Short mmCIF file of C-alpha atoms in Angstrom, two decimals:
data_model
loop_
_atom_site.label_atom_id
_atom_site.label_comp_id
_atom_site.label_asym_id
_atom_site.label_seq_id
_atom_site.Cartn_x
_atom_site.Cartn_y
_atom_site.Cartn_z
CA UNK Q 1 0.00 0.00 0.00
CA UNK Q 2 1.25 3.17 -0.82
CA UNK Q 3 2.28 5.25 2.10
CA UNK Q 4 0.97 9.23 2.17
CA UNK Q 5 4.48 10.32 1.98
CA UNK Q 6 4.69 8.36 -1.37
CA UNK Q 7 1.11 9.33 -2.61
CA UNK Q 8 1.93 13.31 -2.37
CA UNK Q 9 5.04 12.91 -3.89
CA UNK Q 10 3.61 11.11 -7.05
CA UNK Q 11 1.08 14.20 -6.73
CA UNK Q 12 3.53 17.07 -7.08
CA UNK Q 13 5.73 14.84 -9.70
CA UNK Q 14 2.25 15.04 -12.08
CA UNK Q 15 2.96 17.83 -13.59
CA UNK Q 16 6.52 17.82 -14.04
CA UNK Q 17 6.45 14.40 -15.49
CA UNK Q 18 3.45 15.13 -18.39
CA UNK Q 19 5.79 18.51 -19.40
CA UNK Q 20 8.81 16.04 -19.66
CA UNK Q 21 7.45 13.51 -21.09
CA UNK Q 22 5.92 15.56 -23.43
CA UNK Q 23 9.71 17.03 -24.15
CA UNK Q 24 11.13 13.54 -24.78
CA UNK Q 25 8.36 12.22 -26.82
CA UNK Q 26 8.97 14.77 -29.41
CA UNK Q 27 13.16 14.40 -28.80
CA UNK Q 28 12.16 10.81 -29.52
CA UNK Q 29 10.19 11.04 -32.59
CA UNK Q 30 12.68 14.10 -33.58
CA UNK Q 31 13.84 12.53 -36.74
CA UNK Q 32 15.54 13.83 -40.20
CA UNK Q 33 13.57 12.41 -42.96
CA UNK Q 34 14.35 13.03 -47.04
CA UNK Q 35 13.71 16.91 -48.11
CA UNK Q 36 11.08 16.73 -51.32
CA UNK Q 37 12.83 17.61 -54.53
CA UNK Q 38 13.32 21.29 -54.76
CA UNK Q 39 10.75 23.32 -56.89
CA UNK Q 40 11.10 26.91 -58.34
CA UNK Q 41 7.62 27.66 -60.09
CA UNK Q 42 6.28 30.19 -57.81
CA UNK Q 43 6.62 33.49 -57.28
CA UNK Q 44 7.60 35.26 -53.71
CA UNK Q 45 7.56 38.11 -52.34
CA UNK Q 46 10.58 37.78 -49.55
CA UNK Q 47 10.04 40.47 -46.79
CA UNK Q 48 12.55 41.45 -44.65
CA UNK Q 49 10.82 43.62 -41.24
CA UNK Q 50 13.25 46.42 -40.77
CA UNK Q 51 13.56 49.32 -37.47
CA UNK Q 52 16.95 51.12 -37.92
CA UNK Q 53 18.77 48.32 -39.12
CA UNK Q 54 21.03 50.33 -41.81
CA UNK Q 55 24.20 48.25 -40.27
CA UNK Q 56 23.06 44.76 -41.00
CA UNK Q 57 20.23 44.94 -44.18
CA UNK Q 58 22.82 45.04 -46.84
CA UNK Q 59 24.48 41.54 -45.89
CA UNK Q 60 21.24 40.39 -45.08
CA UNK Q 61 19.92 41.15 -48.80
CA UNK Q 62 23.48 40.16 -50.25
CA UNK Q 63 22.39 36.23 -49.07
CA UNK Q 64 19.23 36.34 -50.26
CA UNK Q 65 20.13 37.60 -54.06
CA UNK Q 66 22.38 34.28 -53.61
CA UNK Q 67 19.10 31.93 -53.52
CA UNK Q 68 19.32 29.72 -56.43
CA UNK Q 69 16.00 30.62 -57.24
CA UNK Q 70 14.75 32.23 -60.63
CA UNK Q 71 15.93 35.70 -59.92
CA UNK Q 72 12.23 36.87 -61.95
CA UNK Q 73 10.20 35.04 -59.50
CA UNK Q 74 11.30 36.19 -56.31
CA UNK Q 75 11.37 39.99 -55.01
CA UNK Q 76 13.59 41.71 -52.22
CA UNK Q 77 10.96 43.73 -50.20
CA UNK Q 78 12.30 45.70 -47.25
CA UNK Q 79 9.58 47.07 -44.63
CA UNK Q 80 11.68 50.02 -43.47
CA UNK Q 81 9.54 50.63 -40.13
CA UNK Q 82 9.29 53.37 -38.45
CA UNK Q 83 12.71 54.24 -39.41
CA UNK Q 84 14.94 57.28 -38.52
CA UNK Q 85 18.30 56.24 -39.90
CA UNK Q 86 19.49 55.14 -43.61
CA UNK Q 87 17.78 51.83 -43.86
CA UNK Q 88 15.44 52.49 -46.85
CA UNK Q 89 18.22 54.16 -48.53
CA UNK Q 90 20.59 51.41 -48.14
CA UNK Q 91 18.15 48.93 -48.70
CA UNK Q 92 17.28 50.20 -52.28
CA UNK Q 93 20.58 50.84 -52.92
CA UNK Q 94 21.26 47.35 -52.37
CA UNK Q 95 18.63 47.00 -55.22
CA UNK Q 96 15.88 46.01 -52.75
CA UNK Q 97 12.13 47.18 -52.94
CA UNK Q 98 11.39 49.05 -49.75
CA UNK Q 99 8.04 49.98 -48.66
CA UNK Q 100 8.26 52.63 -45.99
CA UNK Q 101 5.91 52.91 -43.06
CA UNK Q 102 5.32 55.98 -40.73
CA UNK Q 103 3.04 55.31 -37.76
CA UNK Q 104 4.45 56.20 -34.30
CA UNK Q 105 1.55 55.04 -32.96
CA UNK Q 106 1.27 51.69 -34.16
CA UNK Q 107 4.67 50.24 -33.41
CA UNK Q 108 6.33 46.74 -33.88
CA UNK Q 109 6.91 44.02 -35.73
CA UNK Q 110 3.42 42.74 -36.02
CA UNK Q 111 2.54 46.14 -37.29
CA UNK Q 112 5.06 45.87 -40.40
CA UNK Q 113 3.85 42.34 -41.25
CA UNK Q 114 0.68 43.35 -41.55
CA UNK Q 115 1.17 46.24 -43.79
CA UNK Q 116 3.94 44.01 -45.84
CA UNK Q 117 1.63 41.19 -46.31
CA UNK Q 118 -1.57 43.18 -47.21
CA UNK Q 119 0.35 45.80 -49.72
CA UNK Q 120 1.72 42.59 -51.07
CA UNK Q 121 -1.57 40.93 -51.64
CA UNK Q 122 -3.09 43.64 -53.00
CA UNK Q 123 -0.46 44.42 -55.68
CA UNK Q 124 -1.21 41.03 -56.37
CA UNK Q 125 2.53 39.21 -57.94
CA UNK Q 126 3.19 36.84 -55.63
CA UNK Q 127 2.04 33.20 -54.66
CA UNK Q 128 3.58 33.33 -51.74
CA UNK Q 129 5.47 35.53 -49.28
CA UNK Q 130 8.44 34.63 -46.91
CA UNK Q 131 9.84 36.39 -43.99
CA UNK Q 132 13.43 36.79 -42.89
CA UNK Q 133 14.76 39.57 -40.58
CA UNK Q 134 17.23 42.05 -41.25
CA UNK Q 135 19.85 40.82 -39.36
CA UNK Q 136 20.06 36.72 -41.01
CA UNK Q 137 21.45 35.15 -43.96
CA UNK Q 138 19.64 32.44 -45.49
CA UNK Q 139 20.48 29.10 -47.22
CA UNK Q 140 20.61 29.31 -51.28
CA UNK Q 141 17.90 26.69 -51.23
CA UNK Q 142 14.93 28.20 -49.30
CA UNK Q 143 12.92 29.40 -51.79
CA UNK Q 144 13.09 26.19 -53.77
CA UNK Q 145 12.07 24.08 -50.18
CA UNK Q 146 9.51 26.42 -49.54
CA UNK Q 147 7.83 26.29 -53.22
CA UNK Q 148 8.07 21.94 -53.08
CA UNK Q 149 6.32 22.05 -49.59
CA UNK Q 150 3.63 24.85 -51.15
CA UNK Q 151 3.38 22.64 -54.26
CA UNK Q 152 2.85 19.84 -52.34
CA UNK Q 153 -0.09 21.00 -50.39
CA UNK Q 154 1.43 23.23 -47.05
CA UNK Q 155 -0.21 26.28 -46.73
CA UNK Q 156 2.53 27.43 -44.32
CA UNK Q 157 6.22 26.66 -43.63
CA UNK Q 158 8.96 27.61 -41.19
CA UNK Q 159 12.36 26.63 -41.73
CA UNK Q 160 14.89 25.84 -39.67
CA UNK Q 161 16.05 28.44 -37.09
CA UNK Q 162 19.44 28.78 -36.02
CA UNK Q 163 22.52 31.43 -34.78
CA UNK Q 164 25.05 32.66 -36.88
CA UNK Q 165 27.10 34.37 -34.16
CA UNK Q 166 27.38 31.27 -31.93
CA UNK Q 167 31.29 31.76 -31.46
CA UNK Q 168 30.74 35.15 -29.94
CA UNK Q 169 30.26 34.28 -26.09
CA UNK Q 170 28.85 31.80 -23.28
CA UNK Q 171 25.36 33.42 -24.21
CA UNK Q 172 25.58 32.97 -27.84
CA UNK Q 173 26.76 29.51 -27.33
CA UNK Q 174 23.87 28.02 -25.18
CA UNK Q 175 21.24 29.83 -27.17
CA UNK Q 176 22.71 27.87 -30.05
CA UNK Q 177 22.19 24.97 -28.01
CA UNK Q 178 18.23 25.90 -26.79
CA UNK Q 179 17.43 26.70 -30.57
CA UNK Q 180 18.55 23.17 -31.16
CA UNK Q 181 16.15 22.15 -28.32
CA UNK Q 182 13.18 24.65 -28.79
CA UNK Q 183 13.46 24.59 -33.28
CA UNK Q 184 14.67 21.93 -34.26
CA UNK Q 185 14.06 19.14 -31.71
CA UNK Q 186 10.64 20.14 -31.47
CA UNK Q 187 9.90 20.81 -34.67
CA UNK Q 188 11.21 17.54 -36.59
CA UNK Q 189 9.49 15.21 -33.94
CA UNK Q 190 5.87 17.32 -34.34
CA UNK Q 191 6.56 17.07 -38.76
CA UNK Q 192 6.81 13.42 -37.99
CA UNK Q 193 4.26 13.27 -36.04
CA UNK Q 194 1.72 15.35 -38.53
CA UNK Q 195 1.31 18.37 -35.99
CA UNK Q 196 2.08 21.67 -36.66
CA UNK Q 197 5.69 23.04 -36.08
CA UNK Q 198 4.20 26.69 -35.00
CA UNK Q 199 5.80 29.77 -36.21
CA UNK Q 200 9.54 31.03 -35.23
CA UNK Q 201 9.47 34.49 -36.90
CA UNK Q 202 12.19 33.96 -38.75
CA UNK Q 203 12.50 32.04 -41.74
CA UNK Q 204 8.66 31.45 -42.22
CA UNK Q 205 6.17 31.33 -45.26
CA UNK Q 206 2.97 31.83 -46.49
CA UNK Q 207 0.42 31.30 -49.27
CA UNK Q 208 -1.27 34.33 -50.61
CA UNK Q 209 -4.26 31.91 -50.06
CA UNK Q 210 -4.15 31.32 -46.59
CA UNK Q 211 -3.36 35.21 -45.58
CA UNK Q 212 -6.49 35.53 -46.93
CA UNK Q 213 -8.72 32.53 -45.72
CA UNK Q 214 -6.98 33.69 -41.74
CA UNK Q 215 -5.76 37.17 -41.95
CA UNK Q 216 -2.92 38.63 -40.58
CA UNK Q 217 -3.31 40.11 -37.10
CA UNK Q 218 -1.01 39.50 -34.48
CA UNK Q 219 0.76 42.01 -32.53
CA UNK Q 220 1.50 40.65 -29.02
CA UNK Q 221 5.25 40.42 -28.23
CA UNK Q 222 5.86 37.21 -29.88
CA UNK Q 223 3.56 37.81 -32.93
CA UNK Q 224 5.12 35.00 -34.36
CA UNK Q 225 3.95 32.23 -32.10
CA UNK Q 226 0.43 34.15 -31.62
CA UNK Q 227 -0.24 33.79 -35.26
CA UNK Q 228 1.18 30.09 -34.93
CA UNK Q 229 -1.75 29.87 -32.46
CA UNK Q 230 -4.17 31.13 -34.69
CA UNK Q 231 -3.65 29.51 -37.64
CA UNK Q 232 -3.60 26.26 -35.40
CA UNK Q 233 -7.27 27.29 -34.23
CA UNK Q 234 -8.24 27.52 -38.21
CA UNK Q 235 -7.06 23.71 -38.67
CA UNK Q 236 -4.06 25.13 -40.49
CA UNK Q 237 -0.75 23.15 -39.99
CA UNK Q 238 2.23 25.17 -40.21
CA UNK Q 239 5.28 22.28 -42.26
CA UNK Q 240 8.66 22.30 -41.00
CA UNK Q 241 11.52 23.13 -43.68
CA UNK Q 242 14.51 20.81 -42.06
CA UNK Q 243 16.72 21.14 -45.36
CA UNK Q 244 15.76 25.31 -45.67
CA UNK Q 245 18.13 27.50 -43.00
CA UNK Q 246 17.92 30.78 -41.43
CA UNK Q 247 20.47 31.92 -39.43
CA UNK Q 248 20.18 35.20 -36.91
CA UNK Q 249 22.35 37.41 -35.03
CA UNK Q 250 21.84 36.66 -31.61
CA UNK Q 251 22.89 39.47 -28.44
CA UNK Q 252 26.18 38.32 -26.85
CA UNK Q 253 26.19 40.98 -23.99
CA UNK Q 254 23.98 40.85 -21.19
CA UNK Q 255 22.08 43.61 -21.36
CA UNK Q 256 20.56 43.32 -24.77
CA UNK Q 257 20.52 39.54 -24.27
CA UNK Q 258 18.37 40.40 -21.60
CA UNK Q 259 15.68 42.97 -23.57
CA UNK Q 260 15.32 40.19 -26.37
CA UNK Q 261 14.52 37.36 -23.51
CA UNK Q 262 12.35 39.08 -21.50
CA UNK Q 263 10.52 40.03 -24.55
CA UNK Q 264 10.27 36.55 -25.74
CA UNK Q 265 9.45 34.97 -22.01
CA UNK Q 266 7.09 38.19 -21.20
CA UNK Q 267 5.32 37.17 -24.59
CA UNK Q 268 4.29 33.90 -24.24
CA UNK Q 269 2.72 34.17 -20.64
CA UNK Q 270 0.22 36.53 -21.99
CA UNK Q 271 -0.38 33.88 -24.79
CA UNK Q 272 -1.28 31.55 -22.06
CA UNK Q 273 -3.56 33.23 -20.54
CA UNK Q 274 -5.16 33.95 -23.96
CA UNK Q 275 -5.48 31.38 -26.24
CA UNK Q 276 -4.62 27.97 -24.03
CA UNK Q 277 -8.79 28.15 -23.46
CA UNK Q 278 -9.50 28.27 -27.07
CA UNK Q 279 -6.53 25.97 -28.14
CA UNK Q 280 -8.31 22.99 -25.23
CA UNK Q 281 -12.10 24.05 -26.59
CA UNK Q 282 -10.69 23.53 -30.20
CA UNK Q 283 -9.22 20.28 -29.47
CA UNK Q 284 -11.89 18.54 -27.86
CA UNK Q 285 -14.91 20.17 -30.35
CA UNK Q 286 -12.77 19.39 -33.40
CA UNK Q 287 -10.64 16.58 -32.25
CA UNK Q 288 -7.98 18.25 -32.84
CA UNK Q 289 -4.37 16.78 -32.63
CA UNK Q 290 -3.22 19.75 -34.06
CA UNK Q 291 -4.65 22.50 -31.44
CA UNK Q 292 -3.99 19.88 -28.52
CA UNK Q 293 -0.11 20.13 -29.25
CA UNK Q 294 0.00 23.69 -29.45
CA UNK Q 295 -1.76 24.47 -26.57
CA UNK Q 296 1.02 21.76 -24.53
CA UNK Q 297 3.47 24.10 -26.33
CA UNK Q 298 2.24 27.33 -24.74
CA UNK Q 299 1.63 25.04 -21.51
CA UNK Q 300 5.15 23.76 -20.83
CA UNK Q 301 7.14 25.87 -18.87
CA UNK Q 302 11.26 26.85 -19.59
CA UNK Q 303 13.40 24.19 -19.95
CA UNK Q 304 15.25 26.06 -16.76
CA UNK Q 305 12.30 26.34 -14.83
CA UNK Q 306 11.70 22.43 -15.90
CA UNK Q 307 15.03 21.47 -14.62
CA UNK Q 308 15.30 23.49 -11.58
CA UNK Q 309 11.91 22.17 -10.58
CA UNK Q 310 12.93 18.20 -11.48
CA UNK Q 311 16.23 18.48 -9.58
CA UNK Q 312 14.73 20.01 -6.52
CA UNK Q 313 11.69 17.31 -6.32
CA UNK Q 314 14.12 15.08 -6.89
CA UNK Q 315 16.52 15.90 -4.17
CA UNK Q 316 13.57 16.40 -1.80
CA UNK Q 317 12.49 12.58 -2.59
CA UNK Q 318 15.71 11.19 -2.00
CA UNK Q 319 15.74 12.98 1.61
CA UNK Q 320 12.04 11.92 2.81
CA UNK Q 321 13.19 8.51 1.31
CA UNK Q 322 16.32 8.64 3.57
CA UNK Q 323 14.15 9.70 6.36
CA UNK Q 324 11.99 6.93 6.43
CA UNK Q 325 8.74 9.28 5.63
CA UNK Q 326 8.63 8.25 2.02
CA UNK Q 327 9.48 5.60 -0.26
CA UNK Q 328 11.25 4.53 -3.95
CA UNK Q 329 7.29 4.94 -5.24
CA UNK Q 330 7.84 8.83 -4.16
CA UNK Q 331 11.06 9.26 -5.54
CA UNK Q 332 10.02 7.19 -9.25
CA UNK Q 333 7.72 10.24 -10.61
CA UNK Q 334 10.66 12.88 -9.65
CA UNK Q 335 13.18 10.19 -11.57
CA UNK Q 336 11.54 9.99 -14.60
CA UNK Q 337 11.08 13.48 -14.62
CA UNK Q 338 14.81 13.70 -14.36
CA UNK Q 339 15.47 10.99 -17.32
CA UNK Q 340 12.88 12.24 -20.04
CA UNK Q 341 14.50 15.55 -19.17
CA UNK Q 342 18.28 14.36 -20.30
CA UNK Q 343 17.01 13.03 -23.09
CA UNK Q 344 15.20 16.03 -24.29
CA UNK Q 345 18.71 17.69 -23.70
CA UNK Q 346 20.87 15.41 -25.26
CA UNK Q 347 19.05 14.88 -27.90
CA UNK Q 348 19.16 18.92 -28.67
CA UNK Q 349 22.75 18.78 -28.06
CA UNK Q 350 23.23 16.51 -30.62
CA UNK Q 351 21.47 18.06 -33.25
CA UNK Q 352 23.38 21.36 -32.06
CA UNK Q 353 26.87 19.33 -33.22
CA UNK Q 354 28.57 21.46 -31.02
CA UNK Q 355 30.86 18.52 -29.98
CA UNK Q 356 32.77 18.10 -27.05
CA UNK Q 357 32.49 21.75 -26.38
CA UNK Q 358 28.99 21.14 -25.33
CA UNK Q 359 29.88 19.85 -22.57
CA UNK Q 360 31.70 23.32 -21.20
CA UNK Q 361 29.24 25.57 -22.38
CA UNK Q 362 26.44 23.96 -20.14
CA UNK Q 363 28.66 24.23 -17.58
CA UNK Q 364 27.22 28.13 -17.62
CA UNK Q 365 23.94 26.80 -17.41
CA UNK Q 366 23.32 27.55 -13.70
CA UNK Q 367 24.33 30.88 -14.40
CA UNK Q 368 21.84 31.39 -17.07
CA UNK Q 369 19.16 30.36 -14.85
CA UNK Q 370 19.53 32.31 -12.85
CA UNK Q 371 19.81 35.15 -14.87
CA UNK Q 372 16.18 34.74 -16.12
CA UNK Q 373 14.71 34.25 -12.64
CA UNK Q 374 16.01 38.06 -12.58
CA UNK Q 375 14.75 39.17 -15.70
CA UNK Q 376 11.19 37.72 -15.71
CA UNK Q 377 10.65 39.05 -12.41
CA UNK Q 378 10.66 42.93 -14.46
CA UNK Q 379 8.03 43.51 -17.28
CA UNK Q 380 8.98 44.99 -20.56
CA UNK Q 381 9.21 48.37 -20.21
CA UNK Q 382 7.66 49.00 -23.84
CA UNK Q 383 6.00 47.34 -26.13
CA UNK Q 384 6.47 48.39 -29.90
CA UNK Q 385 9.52 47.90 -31.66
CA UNK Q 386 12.37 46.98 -29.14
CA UNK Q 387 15.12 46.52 -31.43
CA UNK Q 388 18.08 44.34 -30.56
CA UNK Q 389 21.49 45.88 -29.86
CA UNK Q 390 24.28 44.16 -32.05
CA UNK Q 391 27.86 43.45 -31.42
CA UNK Q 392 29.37 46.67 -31.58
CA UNK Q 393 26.86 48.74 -30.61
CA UNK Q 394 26.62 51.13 -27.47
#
């Protein structure tokens, strides 16, 4: 029988053992299959969000006139946003198409999507439109990946999101290792399992179609991953790109490492609160795989907070267990917890190829924790445009 020492520590395990095993199921399933043929019949229109980013558009539009794609099917479109510095000027000097916005009131990223993808279905050229920020550089292939997906059937697509600054410090270096976890990891094991991969921001793609059918209106502080959500809600599956690459410049200091995470952490709690209701309702009335996943997504807490949590259960177990007040039954839950956990982690690590050096850069992993415990515990000062300081910058 099991003692009530055991019974409420298989109680407060619950919940960290669904968001773990959740985490490994998809590390599990996370694997590379053969890219479709690449296809170069449609048109896009590639946009490229920009807010005083005169330093970094021109290499940014230097990789993507390197796509092997048809150069008369694809257009360079820079959304110079709100701009006080050279951007558009550099950016159509670089020979791109820039469509200038100037509405201090209406601020952000969301904001220039929404004018970028409605002037671009009204003027009507394009089949398809695909997003990549001002400060990335793309693989040659991701047009062609994107049109064989769109050919095929996908309405949306997200390639794969990675850093192209990785070298630059302990920061850089484990968020290479987290985008292996939280982009690729997840997104290969929810492609083969027929969910939807969500949206990253960077590196994603639509059909003129489906901006219509589920218009464009997201302008939270991770208006990627809302629209993600909504599109989910509409039964629309968002295909992950594996082959197709986007790589961004991430913040290597602390202090602008810290405005781009607290941004990104702030964001997603108020998704919680706002669409985890609808995501569940959708689900159950439409049986829907699809909206079920996302909604775990949202649900699942930071792999720090995940850890911390796991360890300290754990460790609490193995005393009562020690004491004689509980039992191996209490300390199983925390234990598997732990397990699904490191294989969630390794399995990121290895898709990071990072090597042996993996092994010292999560040795700053403690530190990093407990830098965000900091940081989420102050709001976002603004909303809007909060534009990411770059190496170099004061």
């Amino acid at each position: 029988m099991m003692s009530r020492g055991d019974l409420a520590l298989v109680v407060a395990s619950g919940p960290m053992v669904a968001a773990s095993a959740y985490l490994a199921t998809l590390a599990l399933a996370a694997r590379r299959v053969n890219a479709p043929a690449g296809m170069r019949g449609l048109a896009f229109d590639v946009i490229v969000p920009a807010h005083n980013e005169e330093r970094v558009v021109e290499t940014t539009l230097s990789s993507l006139r390197a796509l092997e794609y048809p150069p008369n099917k694809y257009r360079l479109v820079v959304v110079a946003d709100n701009c006080d510095d050279g951007t558009a000027d550099r950016a159509r000097a670089a020979g791109a198409i820039v469509w200038e916005r100037h509405e201090p009131e209406r601020q952000g990223k969301g904001y220039a999507l929404a004018f970028a993808f409605a002037t671009s279905l009204a003027d009507g050229w394009a089949d398809a439109v695909v997003v990549v920020d001002a400060d990335s550089i793309a693989s040659s292939n991701l047009l062609s990946a994107f049109a064989a997906r769109f050919i095929a059937g996908a309405d949306c697509v997200q390639a794969d999101y990675g850093v192209q600054n990785a070298g630059s410090s302990w920061r850089t270096r484990l968020t290479r290792i987290a985008f292996a976890l939280y982009h690729t990891v997840r997104s290969l094991g929810r492609e083969r399992l027929g969910l939807s991969c969500g949206l990253r921001g960077n590196g994603m793609g639509f059909t003129t179609e489906v901006l219509r059918r589920v218009p464009y209106a997201a302008f939270s502080l991770v208006e990627d991953v809302e629209y993600g959500l909504v599109l989910g809600v509409a039964g629309v599956r968002v295909v992950y790109a594996q082959d197709a690459i986007v790589l961004g410049d991430m913040p290597a200091s602390g202090d602008a490492a810290r405005v781009q995470r607290q941004r990104w952490e702030m964001g997603r709690r108020g998704l919680l609160r706002q669409y985890v209701p609808t995501l569940l309702r959708t689900a159950v009335m439409q049986r829907s795989a699809i909206a079920l996943d996302l909604a775990a997504d949202v649900l699942v807490p930071p792999l720090t907070t995940l850890t911390a949590a796991s360890l300290a259960g754990t460790v609490m177990a193995a005393a009562l267990w020690w004491l004689g007040v509980a039992g191996p039954l209490g300390f199983a839950g925390w234990a598997v917890s732990d397990v699904a956990l490191m294989t969630y982690v390794c399995r990121g690590c290895a898709l990071a190829r990072t090597g042996s050096r993996t092994v010292a850069d999560l040795l700053w992993a403690p530190l990093y924790a407990a830098w965000k415990v900091t940081l989420l515990a102050r709001p976002p000062r603004r909303r809007g445009w909060v534009r990411t300081r770059r190496e170099g910058e004061r």
